[in-house]
Amino acid sequence: MNIQIINGPNLNLLGVREKSIYGSADFESYLAQLQKHFTNITINYYQSNVEGEIINKLHEVGFTCDGIVLNAGAYTHTSVAIADAIAAIKTPTIEVHISNVYKREEFRHHSMLAASCKGVIAGFGMHSYRLAIESLLLKD
Ligand code: DQA
């Protein structure tokens, strides 16, 4: 099984950025733990701060890999283009957030992407990524 994690804008600064919200671990360390946890799964990781690059990645992997775990960061709340890309591809996509966006500012309560995704996981810190992978392993 092949899973692609895609992190959007500012998530390259995990471990540095607003630690009280996002924690103090950087994503690369967490990824190593994830890979140890899911020994039978190939987990690929991509991060970009650029909307079009996220779309290109969705197109590139979205017809071949088995699942996509997408934290589109702030583009979650704004991007019709990423929503269209998720709808256009074949691979199921799970929307993920580290923070509980519903406890935060109102503009974070709405997702442009959720309706195109298989499901949404938010608020479990870095564990949100593990839960998203678990959800992709569930039998329909
Ligand atoms: C986030 C929540 C978004 O509202 C925010 O813009 C982010 C991170 C999260 O993982 O909690 O950049 O997606």
XYZ file of N, CA and C and ligand atoms in Angstrom:
433
model
N 0.842 -1.199 0.000
C 0.000 0.000 0.000
C 0.883 1.258 0.000
N 0.462 2.215 -0.792
C 1.205 3.476 -0.930
C 0.349 4.646 -0.485
N 0.840 5.403 0.477
C 0.086 6.572 0.944
C 0.926 7.832 0.767
N 0.284 8.871 0.271
C 0.970 10.148 0.071
C 0.462 11.149 1.109
N 1.363 11.689 1.891
C 1.022 12.815 2.768
C 1.418 14.097 2.048
N 0.485 15.052 2.019
C 0.780 16.369 1.430
C 0.509 17.439 2.491
N 1.513 18.199 2.813
C 1.359 19.329 3.725
C 1.459 20.633 2.948
N 0.558 21.546 3.275
C 0.512 22.818 2.581
C 1.288 23.915 3.299
N 0.882 25.154 3.076
C 1.673 26.319 3.486
C 1.931 26.405 4.983
N 3.151 26.780 5.300
C 3.632 27.035 6.663
C 3.845 25.768 7.487
N 3.497 24.626 6.940
C 3.673 23.383 7.704
C 5.112 22.892 7.651
N 5.935 23.519 6.811
C 7.393 23.288 6.887
C 7.964 23.863 8.188
N 7.191 24.718 8.852
C 7.679 25.348 10.091
C 7.139 24.667 11.348
N 6.597 23.458 11.206
C 6.142 22.728 12.398
C 7.328 22.525 13.329
N 7.090 22.716 14.627
C 8.181 22.613 15.604
C 8.766 23.979 15.931
N 8.489 24.950 15.064
C 9.011 26.310 15.244
C 7.833 27.271 15.369
N 6.835 27.001 14.546
C 5.680 27.878 14.388
C 4.653 27.673 15.521
N 4.183 28.743 16.138
C 3.066 28.715 17.106
C 2.972 27.380 17.856
N 4.018 27.112 18.669
C 4.118 25.792 19.321
C 2.927 25.482 20.232
N 2.308 26.521 20.791
C 1.182 26.265 21.700
C -0.011 25.686 20.925
N -0.045 25.910 19.623
C -1.144 25.360 18.803
C -0.700 24.076 18.115
N 0.518 24.081 17.566
C 0.920 22.975 16.680
C 1.947 22.013 17.301
N 2.377 22.313 18.550
C 3.327 21.431 19.218
C 4.761 21.731 18.843
N 5.681 20.984 19.456
C 7.098 21.308 19.262
C 7.855 20.301 18.401
N 7.120 19.325 17.851
C 7.801 18.333 16.990
C 7.834 18.825 15.546
N 8.961 18.595 14.880
C 8.986 18.902 13.445
C 8.413 17.703 12.683
N 7.976 17.941 11.445
C 7.249 16.879 10.750
C 8.142 15.708 10.392
N 9.385 15.979 10.087
C 10.294 14.892 9.677
C 10.448 13.866 10.807
N 10.568 14.332 12.068
C 10.682 13.391 13.202
C 9.397 12.585 13.338
N 8.265 13.269 13.193
C 6.987 12.552 13.306
C 6.845 11.523 12.186
N 7.282 11.892 10.994
C 7.194 10.990 9.843
C 7.978 9.691 10.096
N 9.130 9.829 10.715
C 9.937 8.642 11.027
C 9.155 7.714 11.963
N 8.457 8.306 12.943
C 7.624 7.492 13.861
C 6.482 6.809 13.103
N 5.869 7.578 12.202
C 4.741 7.020 11.419
C 5.218 5.822 10.602
N 6.412 5.976 9.996
C 6.926 4.907 9.142
C 7.223 3.652 9.964
N 7.674 3.850 11.229
C 7.911 2.702 12.120
C 6.595 2.041 12.508
N 5.567 2.854 12.691
C 4.262 2.342 13.117
C 3.587 1.524 12.010
N 3.660 2.032 10.782
C 2.997 1.357 9.648
C 4.063 0.665 8.793
N 4.558 -0.462 9.287
C 5.696 -1.099 8.617
C 5.357 -1.610 7.216
N 4.080 -1.956 6.985
C 3.718 -2.529 5.675
C 3.276 -1.488 4.653
N 3.361 -0.230 5.019
C 2.863 0.828 4.130
C 4.025 1.731 3.718
N 4.050 2.066 2.444
C 5.022 3.064 1.982
C 4.368 4.438 2.127
N 5.005 5.272 2.920
C 4.452 6.612 3.147
C 5.377 7.622 2.472
N 4.841 8.315 1.482
C 5.608 9.367 0.810
C 5.156 10.721 1.347
N 6.109 11.641 1.406
C 5.807 12.947 1.999
C 6.193 14.082 1.049
N 5.296 15.056 0.944
C 5.548 16.234 0.107
C 5.014 17.460 0.840
N 5.770 18.528 0.804
C 5.295 19.795 1.390
C 5.540 20.920 0.408
N 4.549 21.799 0.275
C 4.755 22.996 -0.542
C 3.952 24.156 0.029
N 4.527 25.325 -0.118
C 3.816 26.543 0.286
C 3.023 27.140 -0.875
N 3.069 26.475 -2.035
C 2.529 27.046 -3.272
C 1.289 26.248 -3.717
N 0.194 26.940 -3.872
C -1.086 26.291 -4.194
C -0.994 25.410 -5.444
N -0.425 25.969 -6.528
C -0.345 25.221 -7.794
C 0.522 23.971 -7.668
N 1.543 24.027 -6.831
C 2.402 22.843 -6.638
C 1.652 21.742 -5.902
N 0.787 22.132 -4.983
C -0.036 21.134 -4.267
C -0.977 20.470 -5.271
N -1.553 21.274 -6.151
C -2.441 20.741 -7.190
C -1.677 19.795 -8.112
N -0.485 20.200 -8.535
C 0.330 19.325 -9.398
C 0.614 17.994 -8.717
N 0.892 18.031 -7.414
C 1.181 16.790 -6.684
C -0.072 15.912 -6.627
N -1.221 16.523 -6.386
C -2.478 15.749 -6.353
C -2.693 15.054 -7.701
N -2.439 15.783 -8.790
C -2.598 15.180 -10.131
C -1.597 14.045 -10.336
N -0.372 14.270 -9.866
C 0.707 13.294 -10.102
C 0.417 11.960 -9.406
N -0.049 12.029 -8.150
C -0.214 10.774 -7.378
C -1.653 10.287 -7.344
N -2.575 11.134 -7.763
C -3.997 10.893 -7.512
C -4.662 9.833 -8.367
N -3.879 9.170 -9.259
C -4.452 8.073 -10.048
C -3.726 6.765 -9.766
N -2.713 6.827 -8.925
C -1.891 5.624 -8.702
C -1.763 5.232 -7.230
N -1.672 6.192 -6.311
C -1.455 5.766 -4.928
C -2.791 5.391 -4.290
N -2.718 4.757 -3.109
C -3.930 4.180 -2.502
C -4.678 5.154 -1.598
N -3.994 6.174 -1.144
C -4.661 7.144 -0.269
C -3.818 8.399 -0.153
N -4.506 9.521 0.022
C -3.817 10.803 0.207
C -4.273 11.402 1.535
N -3.305 11.834 2.326
C -3.581 12.533 3.578
C -3.152 13.976 3.351
N -4.111 14.877 3.334
C -3.833 16.260 2.933
C -4.112 17.247 4.059
N -3.070 17.923 4.499
C -3.255 19.084 5.366
C -2.918 20.292 4.505
N -3.944 20.928 3.973
C -3.726 22.047 3.043
C -3.523 23.367 3.781
N -3.379 23.313 5.118
C -3.156 24.538 5.890
C -4.252 25.551 5.583
N -3.873 26.801 5.458
C -4.861 27.863 5.255
C -5.593 27.745 3.919
N -4.995 27.039 2.930
C -5.710 26.849 1.649
C -6.995 26.051 1.839
N -7.082 25.301 2.938
C -8.313 24.576 3.264
C -9.520 25.505 3.216
N -9.291 26.725 3.713
C -10.415 27.637 3.909
C -10.661 28.531 2.699
N -9.804 28.424 1.682
C -9.898 29.391 0.569
C -9.892 28.778 -0.826
N -9.395 27.544 -0.982
C -9.003 27.128 -2.329
C -10.032 26.281 -3.090
N -10.730 26.931 -4.004
C -11.620 26.209 -4.921
C -10.778 25.318 -5.830
N -9.584 25.792 -6.196
C -8.737 25.035 -7.132
C -8.266 23.717 -6.513
N -7.917 23.699 -5.237
C -7.516 22.434 -4.598
C -8.747 21.531 -4.451
N -9.896 22.110 -4.119
C -11.129 21.307 -4.038
C -11.406 20.631 -5.378
N -11.253 21.377 -6.469
C -11.496 20.810 -7.809
C -10.497 19.695 -8.119
N -9.248 19.882 -7.691
C -8.219 18.852 -7.943
C -8.576 17.568 -7.191
N -9.018 17.694 -5.951
C -9.387 16.494 -5.164
C -10.564 15.779 -5.843
N -11.509 16.578 -6.335
C -12.682 15.975 -7.009
C -12.287 15.312 -8.325
N -11.217 15.802 -8.955
C -10.826 15.310 -10.286
C -10.061 13.991 -10.232
N -9.407 13.724 -9.099
C -8.548 12.530 -9.027
C -9.337 11.318 -8.539
N -8.686 10.148 -8.592
C -9.373 8.903 -8.229
C -9.078 8.467 -6.788
N -7.879 8.786 -6.315
C -7.451 8.320 -4.985
C -8.241 9.012 -3.883
N -8.753 8.243 -2.892
C -9.456 8.896 -1.777
C -8.522 9.800 -0.974
N -9.035 10.974 -0.631
C -8.243 11.975 0.098
C -8.886 12.243 1.457
N -8.047 12.238 2.487
C -8.520 12.579 3.834
C -7.979 13.962 4.188
N -8.876 14.863 4.565
C -8.453 16.195 5.026
C -8.039 16.098 6.494
N -6.897 16.657 6.802
C -6.351 16.560 8.154
C -5.986 17.934 8.695
N -6.226 18.121 9.989
C -5.719 19.304 10.692
C -5.129 18.890 12.026
N -4.026 19.505 12.355
C -3.366 19.244 13.640
C -4.211 19.846 14.761
N -4.632 21.072 14.575
C -5.427 21.762 15.600
C -6.911 21.475 15.391
N -7.685 21.715 16.455
C -9.145 21.629 16.325
C -9.613 22.973 15.761
N -9.779 23.006 14.453
C -10.097 24.272 13.770
C -11.430 24.859 14.258
N -12.292 24.019 14.813
C -13.615 24.491 15.275
C -13.539 25.220 16.610
N -12.412 25.112 17.293
C -12.184 25.848 18.548
C -11.521 27.176 18.266
N -11.194 27.445 17.022
C -10.373 28.613 16.684
C -11.209 29.672 15.959
N -10.570 30.606 15.283
C -11.282 31.712 14.636
C -12.350 31.166 13.676
N -13.393 31.962 13.503
C -14.514 31.500 12.689
C -14.117 31.194 11.239
N -13.153 31.943 10.700
C -12.783 31.688 9.292
C -12.190 30.306 9.108
N -11.754 29.666 10.215
C -11.208 28.303 10.094
C -12.296 27.238 10.193
N -13.537 27.648 10.454
C -14.610 26.664 10.635
C -15.112 26.116 9.315
N -14.826 26.842 8.244
C -15.312 26.368 6.944
C -14.184 25.801 6.098
N -14.435 24.611 5.553
C -13.466 24.002 4.645
C -14.030 24.004 3.237
N -13.218 24.513 2.291
C -13.591 24.429 0.875
C -13.386 22.998 0.365
N -12.567 22.223 1.087
C -12.107 20.925 0.575
C -12.933 19.742 1.060
N -13.550 19.896 2.234
C -14.135 18.738 2.928
C -15.137 17.969 2.064
N -15.938 18.695 1.286
C -16.981 18.025 0.495
C -16.386 17.147 -0.604
N -15.149 17.414 -0.992
C -14.497 16.590 -2.013
C -13.678 15.456 -1.395
N -13.564 15.466 -0.071
C -12.725 14.467 0.614
C -13.563 13.300 1.110
N -12.876 12.190 1.367
C -13.566 11.018 1.926
C -13.983 11.303 3.370
N -13.142 12.000 4.108
C -13.447 12.346 5.491
C -12.488 13.394 5.995
N -12.753 13.828 7.223
C -11.959 14.911 7.818
C -11.552 14.510 9.232
N -10.297 14.749 9.578
C -9.821 14.490 10.937
C -9.111 15.747 11.423
N -9.542 16.248 12.582
C -8.975 17.503 13.088
C -8.863 17.460 14.598
N -7.781 18.036 15.106
C -7.728 18.317 16.538
C -6.948 17.343 17.387
N -6.272 16.390 16.780
C -5.551 15.382 17.563
C -4.038 15.585 17.520
N -3.624 16.827 17.277
C -2.190 17.084 17.158
C -1.636 16.290 15.983
N -0.377 15.913 16.069
C 0.243 15.135 14.982
C -0.467 13.785 14.790
N -1.103 13.286 15.869
C -1.815 11.997 15.745
C -2.900 12.045 14.663
N -3.329 13.253 14.292
C -4.344 13.356 13.224
C -3.876 12.628 11.962
N -2.563 12.682 11.683
C -2.051 12.017 10.471
C -2.164 10.497 10.608
N -1.845 9.984 11.819
C -1.925 8.532 12.026
C -3.380 8.068 11.899
N -4.285 8.860 12.495
C -5.706 8.499 12.425
C -6.196 8.520 10.975
N -5.691 9.454 10.194
C -6.090 9.520 8.776
C -5.625 8.267 8.038
N -4.407 7.826 8.320
C -3.915 6.599 7.669
C -4.754 5.410 8.117
N -5.036 5.337 9.446
C -5.911 4.251 9.955
C -7.244 4.250 9.188
N -7.789 5.426 8.949
C -9.098 5.504 8.280
C -9.010 4.975 6.852
N -7.850 5.158 6.214
C -7.693 4.656 4.845
C -7.585 3.120 4.826
N -7.250 2.536 5.992
C -7.118 1.079 6.073
C -8.445 0.383 6.366
N -9.456 1.175 6.768
C -10.756 0.576 7.089
C -11.364 -0.026 5.841
N -12.015 -1.161 6.024
C -12.732 -1.774 4.883
C -14.065 -1.052 4.750
N -14.483 -0.777 3.516
C -15.762 -0.078 3.294
C -16.952 -0.969 3.654
C -4.118 23.727 10.080
C -5.280 24.647 10.438
C -5.382 25.792 9.442
O -6.472 26.636 9.789
C -4.111 26.608 9.454
O -4.173 27.631 8.492
C -2.897 25.780 9.269
C -2.807 24.488 9.954
C -3.915 22.620 11.141
O -3.233 21.649 10.828
O -4.396 22.736 12.268
O -1.933 26.183 8.636
O -4.415 23.085 8.842
